[in-house]
Tab-separated table of C-alpha atoms in Angstrom:
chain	number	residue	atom	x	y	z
F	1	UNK	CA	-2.730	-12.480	-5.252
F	2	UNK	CA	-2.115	-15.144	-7.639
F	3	UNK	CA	-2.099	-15.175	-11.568
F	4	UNK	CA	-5.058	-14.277	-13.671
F	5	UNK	CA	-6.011	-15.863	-17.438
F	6	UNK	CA	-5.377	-13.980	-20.535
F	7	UNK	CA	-8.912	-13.846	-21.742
F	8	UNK	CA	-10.909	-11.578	-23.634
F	9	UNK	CA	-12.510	-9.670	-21.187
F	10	UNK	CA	-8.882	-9.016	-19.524
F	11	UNK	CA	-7.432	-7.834	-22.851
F	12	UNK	CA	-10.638	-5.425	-23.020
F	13	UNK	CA	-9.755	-4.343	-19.420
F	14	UNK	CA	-6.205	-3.937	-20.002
F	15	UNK	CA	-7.188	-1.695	-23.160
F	16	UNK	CA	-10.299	0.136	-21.025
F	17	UNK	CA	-7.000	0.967	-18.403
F	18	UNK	CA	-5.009	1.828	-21.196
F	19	UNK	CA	-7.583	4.745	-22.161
F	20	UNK	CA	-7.475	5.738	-18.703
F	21	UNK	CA	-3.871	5.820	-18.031
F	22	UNK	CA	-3.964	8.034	-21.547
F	23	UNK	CA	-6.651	10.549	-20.417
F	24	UNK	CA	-5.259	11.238	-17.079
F	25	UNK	CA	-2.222	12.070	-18.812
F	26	UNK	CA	-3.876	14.122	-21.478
F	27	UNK	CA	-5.754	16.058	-19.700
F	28	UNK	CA	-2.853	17.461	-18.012
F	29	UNK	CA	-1.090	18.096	-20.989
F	30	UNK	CA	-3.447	19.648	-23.576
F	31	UNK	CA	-5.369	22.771	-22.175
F	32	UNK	CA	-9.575	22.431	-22.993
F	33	UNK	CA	-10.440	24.596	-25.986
F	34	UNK	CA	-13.161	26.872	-25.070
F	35	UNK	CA	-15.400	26.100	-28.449
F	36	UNK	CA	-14.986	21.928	-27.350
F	37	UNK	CA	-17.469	20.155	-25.804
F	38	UNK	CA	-16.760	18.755	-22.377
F	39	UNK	CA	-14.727	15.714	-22.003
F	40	UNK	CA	-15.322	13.321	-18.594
F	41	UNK	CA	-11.989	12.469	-17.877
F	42	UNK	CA	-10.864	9.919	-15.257
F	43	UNK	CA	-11.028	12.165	-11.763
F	44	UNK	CA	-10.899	10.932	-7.902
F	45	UNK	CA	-14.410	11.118	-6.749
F	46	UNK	CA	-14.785	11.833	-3.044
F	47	UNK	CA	-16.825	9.410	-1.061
F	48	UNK	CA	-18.646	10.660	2.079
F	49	UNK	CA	-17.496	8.428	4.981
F	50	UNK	CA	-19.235	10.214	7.702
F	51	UNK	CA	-15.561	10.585	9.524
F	52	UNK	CA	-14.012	13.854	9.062
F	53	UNK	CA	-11.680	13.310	12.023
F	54	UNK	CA	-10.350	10.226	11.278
F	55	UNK	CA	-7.053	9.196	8.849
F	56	UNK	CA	-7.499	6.361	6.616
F	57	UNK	CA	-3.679	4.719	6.373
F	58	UNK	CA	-4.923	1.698	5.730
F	59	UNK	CA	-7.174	0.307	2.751
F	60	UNK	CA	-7.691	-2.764	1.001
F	61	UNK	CA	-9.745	-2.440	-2.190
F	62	UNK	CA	-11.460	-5.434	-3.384
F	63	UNK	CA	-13.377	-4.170	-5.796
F	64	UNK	CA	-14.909	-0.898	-8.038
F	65	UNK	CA	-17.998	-1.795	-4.985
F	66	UNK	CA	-16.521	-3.461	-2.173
F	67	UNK	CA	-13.458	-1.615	0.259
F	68	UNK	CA	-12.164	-1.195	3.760
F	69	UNK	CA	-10.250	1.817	5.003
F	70	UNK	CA	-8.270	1.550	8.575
F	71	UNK	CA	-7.170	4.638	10.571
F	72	UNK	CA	-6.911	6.383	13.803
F	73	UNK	CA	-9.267	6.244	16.781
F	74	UNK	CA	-9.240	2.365	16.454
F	75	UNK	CA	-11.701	2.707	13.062
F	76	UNK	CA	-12.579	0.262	10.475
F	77	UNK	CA	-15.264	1.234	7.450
F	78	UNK	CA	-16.484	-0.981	4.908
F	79	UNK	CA	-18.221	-0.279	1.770
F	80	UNK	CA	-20.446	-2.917	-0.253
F	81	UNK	CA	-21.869	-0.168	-2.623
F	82	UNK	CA	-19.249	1.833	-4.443
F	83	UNK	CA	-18.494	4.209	-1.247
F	84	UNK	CA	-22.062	5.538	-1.405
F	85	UNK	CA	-22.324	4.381	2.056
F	86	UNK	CA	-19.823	2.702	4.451
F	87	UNK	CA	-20.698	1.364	7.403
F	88	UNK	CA	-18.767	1.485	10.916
F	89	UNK	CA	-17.234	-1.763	12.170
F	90	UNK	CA	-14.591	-0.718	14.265
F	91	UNK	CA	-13.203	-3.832	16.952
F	92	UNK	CA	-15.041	-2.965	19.951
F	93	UNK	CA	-12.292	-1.178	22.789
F	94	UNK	CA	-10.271	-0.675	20.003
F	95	UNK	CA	-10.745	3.310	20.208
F	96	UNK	CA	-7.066	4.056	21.688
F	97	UNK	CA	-5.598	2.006	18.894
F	98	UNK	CA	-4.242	3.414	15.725
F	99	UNK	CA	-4.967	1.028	12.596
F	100	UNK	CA	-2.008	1.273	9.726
F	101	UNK	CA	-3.204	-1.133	7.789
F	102	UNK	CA	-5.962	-3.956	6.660
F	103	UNK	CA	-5.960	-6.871	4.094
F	104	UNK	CA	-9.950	-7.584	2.931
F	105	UNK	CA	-9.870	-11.294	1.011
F	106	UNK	CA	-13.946	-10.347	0.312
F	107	UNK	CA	-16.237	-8.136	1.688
F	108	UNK	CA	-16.616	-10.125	4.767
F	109	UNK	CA	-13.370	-11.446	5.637
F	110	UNK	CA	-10.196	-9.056	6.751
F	111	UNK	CA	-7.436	-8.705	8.314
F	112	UNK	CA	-6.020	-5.106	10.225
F	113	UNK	CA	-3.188	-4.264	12.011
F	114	UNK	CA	-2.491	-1.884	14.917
F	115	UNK	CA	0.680	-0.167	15.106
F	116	UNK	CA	2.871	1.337	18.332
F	117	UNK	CA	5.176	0.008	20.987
F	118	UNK	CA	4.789	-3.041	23.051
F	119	UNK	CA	1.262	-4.068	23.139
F	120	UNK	CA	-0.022	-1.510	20.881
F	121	UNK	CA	0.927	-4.013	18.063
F	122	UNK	CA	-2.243	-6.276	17.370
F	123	UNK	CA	-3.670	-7.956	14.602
F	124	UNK	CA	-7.544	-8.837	14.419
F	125	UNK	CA	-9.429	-10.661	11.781
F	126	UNK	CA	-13.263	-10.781	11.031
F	127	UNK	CA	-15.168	-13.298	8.766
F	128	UNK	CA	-18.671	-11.842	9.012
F	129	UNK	CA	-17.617	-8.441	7.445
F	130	UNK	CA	-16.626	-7.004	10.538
F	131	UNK	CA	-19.708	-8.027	12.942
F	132	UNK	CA	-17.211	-9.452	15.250
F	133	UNK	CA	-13.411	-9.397	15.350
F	134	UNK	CA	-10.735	-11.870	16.790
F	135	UNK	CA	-7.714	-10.552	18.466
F	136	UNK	CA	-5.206	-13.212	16.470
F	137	UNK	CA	-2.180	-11.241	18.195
F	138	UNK	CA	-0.819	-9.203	20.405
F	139	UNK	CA	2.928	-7.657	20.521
F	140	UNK	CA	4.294	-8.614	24.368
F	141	UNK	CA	8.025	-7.628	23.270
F	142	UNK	CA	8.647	-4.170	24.274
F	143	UNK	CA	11.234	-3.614	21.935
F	144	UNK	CA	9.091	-4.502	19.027
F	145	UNK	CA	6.504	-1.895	16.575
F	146	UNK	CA	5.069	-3.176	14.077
F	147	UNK	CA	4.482	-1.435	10.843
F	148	UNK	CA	2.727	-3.184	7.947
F	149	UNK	CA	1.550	-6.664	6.753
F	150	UNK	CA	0.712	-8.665	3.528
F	151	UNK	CA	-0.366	-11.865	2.398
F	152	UNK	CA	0.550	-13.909	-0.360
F	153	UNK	CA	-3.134	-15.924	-0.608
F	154	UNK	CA	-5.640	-16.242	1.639
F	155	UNK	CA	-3.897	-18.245	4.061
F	156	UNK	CA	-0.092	-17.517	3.732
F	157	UNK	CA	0.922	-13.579	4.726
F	158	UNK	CA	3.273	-11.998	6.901
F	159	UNK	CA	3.531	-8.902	9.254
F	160	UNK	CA	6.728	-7.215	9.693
F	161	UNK	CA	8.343	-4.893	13.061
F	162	UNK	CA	11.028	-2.536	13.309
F	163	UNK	CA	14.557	-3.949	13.878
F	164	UNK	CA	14.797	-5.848	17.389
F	165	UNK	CA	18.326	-6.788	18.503
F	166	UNK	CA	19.570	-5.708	15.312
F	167	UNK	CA	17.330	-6.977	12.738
F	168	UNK	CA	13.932	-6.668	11.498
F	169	UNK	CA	11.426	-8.837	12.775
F	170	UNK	CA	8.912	-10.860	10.419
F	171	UNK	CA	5.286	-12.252	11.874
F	172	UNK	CA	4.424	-15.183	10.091
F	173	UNK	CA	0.374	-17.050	9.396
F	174	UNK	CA	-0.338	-19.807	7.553
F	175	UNK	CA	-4.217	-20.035	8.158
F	176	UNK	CA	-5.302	-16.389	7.014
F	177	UNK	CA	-4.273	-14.269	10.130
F	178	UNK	CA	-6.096	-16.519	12.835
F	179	UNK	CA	-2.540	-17.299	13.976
F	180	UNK	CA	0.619	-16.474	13.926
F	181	UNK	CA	4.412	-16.852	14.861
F	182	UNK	CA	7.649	-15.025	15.026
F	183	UNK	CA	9.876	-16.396	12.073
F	184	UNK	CA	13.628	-17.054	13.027
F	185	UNK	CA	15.806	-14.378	11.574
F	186	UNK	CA	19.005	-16.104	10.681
F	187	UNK	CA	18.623	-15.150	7.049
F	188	UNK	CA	17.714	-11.918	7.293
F	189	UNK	CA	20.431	-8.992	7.190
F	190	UNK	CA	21.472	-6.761	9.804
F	191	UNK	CA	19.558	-3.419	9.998
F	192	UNK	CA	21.417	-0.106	9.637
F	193	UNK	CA	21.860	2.100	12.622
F	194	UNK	CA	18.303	4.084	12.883
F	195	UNK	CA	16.734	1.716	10.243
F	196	UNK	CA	12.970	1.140	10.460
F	197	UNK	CA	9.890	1.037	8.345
F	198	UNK	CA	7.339	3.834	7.796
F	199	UNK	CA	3.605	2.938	9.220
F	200	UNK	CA	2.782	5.378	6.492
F	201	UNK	CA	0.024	3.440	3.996
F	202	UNK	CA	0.421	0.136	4.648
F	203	UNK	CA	2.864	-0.681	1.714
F	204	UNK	CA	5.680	-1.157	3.508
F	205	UNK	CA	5.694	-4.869	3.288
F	206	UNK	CA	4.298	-6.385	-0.226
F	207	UNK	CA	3.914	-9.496	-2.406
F	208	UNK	CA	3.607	-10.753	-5.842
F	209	UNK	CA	3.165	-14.577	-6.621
F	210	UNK	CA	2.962	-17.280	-4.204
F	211	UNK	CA	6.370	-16.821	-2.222
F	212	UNK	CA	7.549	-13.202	-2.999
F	213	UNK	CA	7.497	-9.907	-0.696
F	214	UNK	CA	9.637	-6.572	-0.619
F	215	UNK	CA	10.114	-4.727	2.672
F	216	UNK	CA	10.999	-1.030	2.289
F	217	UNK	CA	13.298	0.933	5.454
F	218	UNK	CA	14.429	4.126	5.952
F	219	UNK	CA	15.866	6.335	8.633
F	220	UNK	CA	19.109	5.285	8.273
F	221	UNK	CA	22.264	6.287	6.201
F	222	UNK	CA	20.851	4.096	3.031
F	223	UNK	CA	17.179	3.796	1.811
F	224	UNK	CA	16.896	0.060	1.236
F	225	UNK	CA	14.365	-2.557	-0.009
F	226	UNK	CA	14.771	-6.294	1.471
F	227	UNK	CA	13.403	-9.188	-0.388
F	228	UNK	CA	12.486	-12.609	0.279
F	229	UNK	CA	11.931	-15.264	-2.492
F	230	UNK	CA	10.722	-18.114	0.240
F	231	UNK	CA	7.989	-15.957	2.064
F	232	UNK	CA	10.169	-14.425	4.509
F	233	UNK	CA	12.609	-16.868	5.814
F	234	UNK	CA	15.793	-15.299	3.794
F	235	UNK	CA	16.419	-12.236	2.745
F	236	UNK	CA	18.690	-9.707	0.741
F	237	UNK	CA	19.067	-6.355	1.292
F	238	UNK	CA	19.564	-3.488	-1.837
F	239	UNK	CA	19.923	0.268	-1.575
F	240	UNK	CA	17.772	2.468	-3.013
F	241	UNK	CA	18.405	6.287	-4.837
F	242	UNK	CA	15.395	7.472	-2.491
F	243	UNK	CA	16.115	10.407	0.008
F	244	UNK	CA	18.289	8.746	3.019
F	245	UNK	CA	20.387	10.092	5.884
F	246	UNK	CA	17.248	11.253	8.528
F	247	UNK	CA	14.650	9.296	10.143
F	248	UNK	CA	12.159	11.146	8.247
F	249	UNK	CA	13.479	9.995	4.781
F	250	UNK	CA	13.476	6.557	3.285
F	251	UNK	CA	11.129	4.277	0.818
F	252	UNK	CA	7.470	4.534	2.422
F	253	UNK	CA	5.419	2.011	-0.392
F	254	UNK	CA	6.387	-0.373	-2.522
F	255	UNK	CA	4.205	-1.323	-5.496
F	256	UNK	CA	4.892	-4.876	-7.606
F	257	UNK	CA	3.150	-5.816	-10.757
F	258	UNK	CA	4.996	-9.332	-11.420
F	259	UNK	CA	8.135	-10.795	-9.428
F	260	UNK	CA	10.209	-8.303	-11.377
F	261	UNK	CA	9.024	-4.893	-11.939
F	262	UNK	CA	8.499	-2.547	-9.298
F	263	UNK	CA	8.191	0.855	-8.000
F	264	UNK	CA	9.146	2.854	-4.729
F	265	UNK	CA	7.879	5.725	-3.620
F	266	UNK	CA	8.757	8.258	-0.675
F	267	UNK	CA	11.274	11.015	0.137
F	268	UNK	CA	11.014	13.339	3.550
F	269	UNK	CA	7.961	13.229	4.999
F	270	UNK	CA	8.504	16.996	6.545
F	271	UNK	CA	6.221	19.133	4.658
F	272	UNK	CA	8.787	22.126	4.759
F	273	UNK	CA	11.763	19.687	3.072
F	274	UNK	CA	12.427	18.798	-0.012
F	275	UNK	CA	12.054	15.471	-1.884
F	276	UNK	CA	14.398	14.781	-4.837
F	277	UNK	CA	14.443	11.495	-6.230
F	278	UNK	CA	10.781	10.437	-4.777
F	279	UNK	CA	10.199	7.612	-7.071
F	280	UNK	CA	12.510	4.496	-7.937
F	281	UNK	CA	11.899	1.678	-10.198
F	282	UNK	CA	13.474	-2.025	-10.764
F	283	UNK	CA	12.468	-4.275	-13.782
F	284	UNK	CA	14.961	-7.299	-11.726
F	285	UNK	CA	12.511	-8.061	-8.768
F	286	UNK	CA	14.624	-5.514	-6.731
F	287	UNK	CA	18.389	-6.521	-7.000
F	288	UNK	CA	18.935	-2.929	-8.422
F	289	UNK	CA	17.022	0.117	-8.525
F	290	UNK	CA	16.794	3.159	-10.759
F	291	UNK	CA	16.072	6.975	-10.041
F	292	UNK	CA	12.633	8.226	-12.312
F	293	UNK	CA	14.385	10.391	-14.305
F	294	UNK	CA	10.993	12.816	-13.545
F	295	UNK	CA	10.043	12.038	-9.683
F	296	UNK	CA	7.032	12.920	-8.518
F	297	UNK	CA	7.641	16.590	-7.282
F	298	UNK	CA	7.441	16.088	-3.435
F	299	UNK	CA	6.906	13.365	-0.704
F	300	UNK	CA	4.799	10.396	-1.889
F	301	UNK	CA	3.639	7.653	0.983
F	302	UNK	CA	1.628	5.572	-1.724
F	303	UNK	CA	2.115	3.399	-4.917
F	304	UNK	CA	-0.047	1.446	-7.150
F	305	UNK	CA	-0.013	-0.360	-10.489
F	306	UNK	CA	-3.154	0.351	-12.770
F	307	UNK	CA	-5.159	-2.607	-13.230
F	308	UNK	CA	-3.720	-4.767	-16.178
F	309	UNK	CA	-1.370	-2.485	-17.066
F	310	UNK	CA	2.237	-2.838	-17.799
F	311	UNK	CA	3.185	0.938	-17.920
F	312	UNK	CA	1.038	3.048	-15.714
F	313	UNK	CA	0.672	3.533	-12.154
F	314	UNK	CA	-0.528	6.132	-9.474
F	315	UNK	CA	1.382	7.149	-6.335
F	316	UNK	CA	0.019	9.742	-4.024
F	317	UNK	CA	0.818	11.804	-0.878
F	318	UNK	CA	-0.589	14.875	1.325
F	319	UNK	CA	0.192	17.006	-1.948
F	320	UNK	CA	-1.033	15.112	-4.702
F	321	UNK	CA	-1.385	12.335	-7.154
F	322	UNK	CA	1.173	11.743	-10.078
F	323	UNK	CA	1.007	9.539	-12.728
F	324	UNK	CA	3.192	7.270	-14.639
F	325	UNK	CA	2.301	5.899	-18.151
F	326	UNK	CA	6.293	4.729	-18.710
F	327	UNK	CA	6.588	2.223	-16.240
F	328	UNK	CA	8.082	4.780	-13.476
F	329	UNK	CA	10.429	6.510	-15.527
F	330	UNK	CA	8.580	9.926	-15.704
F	331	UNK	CA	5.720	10.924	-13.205
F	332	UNK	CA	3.177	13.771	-14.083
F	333	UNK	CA	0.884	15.580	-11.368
F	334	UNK	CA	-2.862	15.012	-12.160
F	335	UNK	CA	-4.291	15.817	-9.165
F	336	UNK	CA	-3.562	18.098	-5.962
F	337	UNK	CA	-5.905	16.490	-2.967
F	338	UNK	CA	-4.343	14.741	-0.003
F	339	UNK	CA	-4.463	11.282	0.332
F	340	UNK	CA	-1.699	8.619	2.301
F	341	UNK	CA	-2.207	5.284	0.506
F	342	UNK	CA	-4.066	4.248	-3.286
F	343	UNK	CA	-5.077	0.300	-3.745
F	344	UNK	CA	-6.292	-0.950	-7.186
F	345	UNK	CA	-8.556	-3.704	-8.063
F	346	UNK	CA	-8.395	-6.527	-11.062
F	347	UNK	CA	-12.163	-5.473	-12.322
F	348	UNK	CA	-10.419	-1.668	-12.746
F	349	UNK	CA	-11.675	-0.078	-9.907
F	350	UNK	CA	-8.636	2.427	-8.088
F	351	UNK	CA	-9.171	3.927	-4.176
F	352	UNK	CA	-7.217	6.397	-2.457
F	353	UNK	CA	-7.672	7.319	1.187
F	354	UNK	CA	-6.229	9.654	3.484
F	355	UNK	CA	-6.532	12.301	6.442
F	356	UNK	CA	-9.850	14.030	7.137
F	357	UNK	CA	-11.976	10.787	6.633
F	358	UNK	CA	-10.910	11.572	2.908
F	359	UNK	CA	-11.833	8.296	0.652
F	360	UNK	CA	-12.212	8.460	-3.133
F	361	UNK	CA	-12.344	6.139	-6.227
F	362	UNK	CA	-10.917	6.676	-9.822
F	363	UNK	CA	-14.027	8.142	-12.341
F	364	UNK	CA	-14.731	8.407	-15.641
């Protein structure tokens, strides 16, 4: 959210990510010698969450210390000390609810969503670090499912639904989540027969800058990415080279590191099909998009820019992680554990969470 200065310390970070980006890739590349002495390379590092039957879909990293991780059974963690321990503050009643995703400002003030039909769709919002939560909405139109939501700053951010009467439908608050309204949808395009989002990691719907956010769809004949330039009032609608033609392929995250340059992620969520072309990338804020020319090998639900870089990112899935140090264009396995969704934070911490209470943060 926002810009950040071009000081020292960030040049030191942007080098200290550099290094990273560089040793992940090396140490896929170069077998260890047996005579060399042993190298700590960077490595996810599972955290114990003390929830083994829970998915984490949703997580909002705010720091190398601080994160929140959403899932199923209506469950929200929190972690204040690196993921050493997290501590359970699930919404009371919320157990028959399944959480997608959750924006976390600080370590006491979030935002989740609950996904499904009707009035499955609910946002709450804490301010005491999840002590108590506020039900700030609840879905009454049958027709509607939401699937992700994202905010600009802490007051501006949006929530977006599934196509209703023909289009998709865009949740609007101005005051951090504590309200919110249904934006009119004249300027937004008409949806594709079968066209919907993917509740997959909670990058379906992103930002970048004040007044900027990317919806990705799929389902439909065309995998497409919609973007607004005036926080969601007007849209424009591009296809993508992802996996289309079934409503289990499509774009599933979308990853932006400035108003132009960005990276999809996705394919065909079946484990026993095939996903060519996994990985897209646009350097034009989204008016055209590019096939990697090495996609990640199979189905990727998650996308996220290294901290301060302008070339390397992580996307992962229920197969692996993969790596790009070339801005998209090539992708590079560096790790084989399942995870749904990655986040990354300014002071270079990187979280990935996923299904079997599975949480873990980049190590070196």
């Amino acid at each position: 959210m926002g810009s950040t200065r071009r000081t020292g310390r960030i040049r030191s970070g942007a080098a200290a990510m550099a290094a990273c980006a560089a040793a992940l890739a090396a140490v896929t590349a170069v077998p260890a010698q047996a005579h060399e002495p042993e190298r700590r390379v960077p490595h996810w590092e599972l955290k114990d969450t003390g929830a083994p039957e829970t998915r984490f879909r949703g997580l909002a990293a705010v720091s190398r210390t601080t994160a929140w991780v959403a899932g199923t059974g209506g469950t929200v963690l929190r972690t204040t000390d690196a993921g050493a321990t997290w501590r359970n503050v699930s919404p009371p009643g919320a157990g028959e609810l399944q959480f997608r995703d959750v924006e976390a400002f600080d370590a006491r003030r979030a935002v989740v969503l609950a996904i499904g039909e009707g009035e499955a769709s609910r946002v709450y919002r804490t301010d005491d670090g999840g002590a108590t939560w506020t039900e700030s909405f609840r879905n009454t139109d049958p027709k509607a499912f939401y699937d992700c939501l994202a905010f600009f700053d802490h007051r501006h951010g949006l929530a977006m639904s599934d196509p209703v009467d023909g289009r998709f439908r865009i949740l609007s608050t101005g005051d951090g989540g504590r309200t919110w309204k249904v934006l009119p949808d004249g300027g937004m395009p008409a949806a594709q027969e079968g066209e919907a989002g993917f509740a997959a990691s909670g990058q379906c719907l992103v930002t970048s800058g004040p007044k900027d956010v990317w919806l990705a769809t799929g389902g439909a004949a065309r995998a497409r990415v919609l973007h607004s330039a005036d926080r969601g009032r007007t849209w424009t609608a591009t296809d993508t080279p992802l996996p289309a033609g079934d409503p289990a392929r499509g774009v599933f995250a979308l990853a932006f590191r400035d108003r132009a340059h960005g990276l999809a992620v996705g394919g065909d969520f079946r484990p026993d099909q095939p996903s060519p072309n996994a990985a897209a990338r646009t350097s034009d804020g989204g008016r055209t998009w590019r096939p990697a020319a090495t996609p990640p090998p199979a189905y990727r639900s998650g996308v996220a820019w290294l901290p301060h870089s302008r070339t390397a990112a992580l996307a992962v899935g229920p197969t692996g992680t993969d790596l790009t140090t070339d801005a998209g264009r090539t992708w590079r396995t560096v790790d084989t554990g399942s995870y749904d969704t990655v986040d990354c934070t300014r002071d270079h911490g990187c979280w990935a969470a996923g299904e079997k209470g599975r949480v873990a943060r980049l190590e070196q």
